[in-house]
Amino acid sequence: MKPGSREAQRVRQMGDMLATRGRVEEAVTHYERALSLDPDDVPAHNNLGLMLSKLGRLNEAVTHYEHALSLSPDDAPAHYNLGNLFKMQGRIDEAIAHYERVLSLAPENTATHNNMGLALAAQGRIDEAIVHYERALSLNPDNALAHNNMGMALAAQDRTDEAIVHYERALSLNPNDSMAHNNLANAF
């Protein structure tokens, strides 16, 4: 382990604790400190990217995700987070490329299948989106979000009865899901 790496790891872990408590600004400070001690700390770059995204500092977040990937090209969390950021920015082709990379590294990643479905649906590639929602649901049948997204994809294909089944399942898993309530109402 490099000099400073243990201290950097300790500081990063403190940042992780602050992040889980919603103390984003403080977490940023800790991740930045960890990186001053060890500029090659891939998890610190990735976690700093997450916090910067929450603060709306998206270009800085991209820089940290890309730096993490330059250090560790097969880092699935950095690919996933960069894909999410690109999806949020409407950079769908780039998001899909990162989701594909995650799925090549971790084919059982439910969240990535769900988000890949969203990205493909945004491009009008509904059949492909459905394949990813099906995979997400085969991995986790109790994923309310994937059920709702599957319902939306099916509704886009005028498969209303099937969509209703998925909206109802989403609501049975998460009764407070306003989007699923709205989608179900629209289906009826």
Tab-separated table of N, CA and C in Angstrom, residues 30 95 109 115 158 185:
chain	number	residue	atom	x	y	z
A	30	HIS	N	-14.308	15.582	2.534
A	30	HIS	CA	-13.537	14.395	2.909
A	30	HIS	C	-12.995	13.664	1.677
A	95	ALA	N	-24.692	7.122	-22.373
A	95	ALA	CA	-25.219	6.371	-21.228
A	95	ALA	C	-25.299	4.888	-21.567
A	109	ASN	N	-26.661	-7.269	-12.811
A	109	ASN	CA	-26.909	-6.001	-12.138
A	109	ASN	C	-28.312	-5.493	-12.491
A	115	ASN	N	-32.028	0.719	-15.820
A	115	ASN	CA	-31.635	1.995	-16.402
A	115	ASN	C	-31.327	1.877	-17.892
A	158	ASP	N	-49.183	-0.149	-26.845
A	158	ASP	CA	-50.633	-0.364	-26.771
A	158	ASP	C	-50.993	-1.730	-26.196
A	185	ALA	N	-53.855	5.074	-13.595
A	185	ALA	CA	-55.051	5.860	-13.902
A	185	ALA	C	-55.138	6.140	-15.394
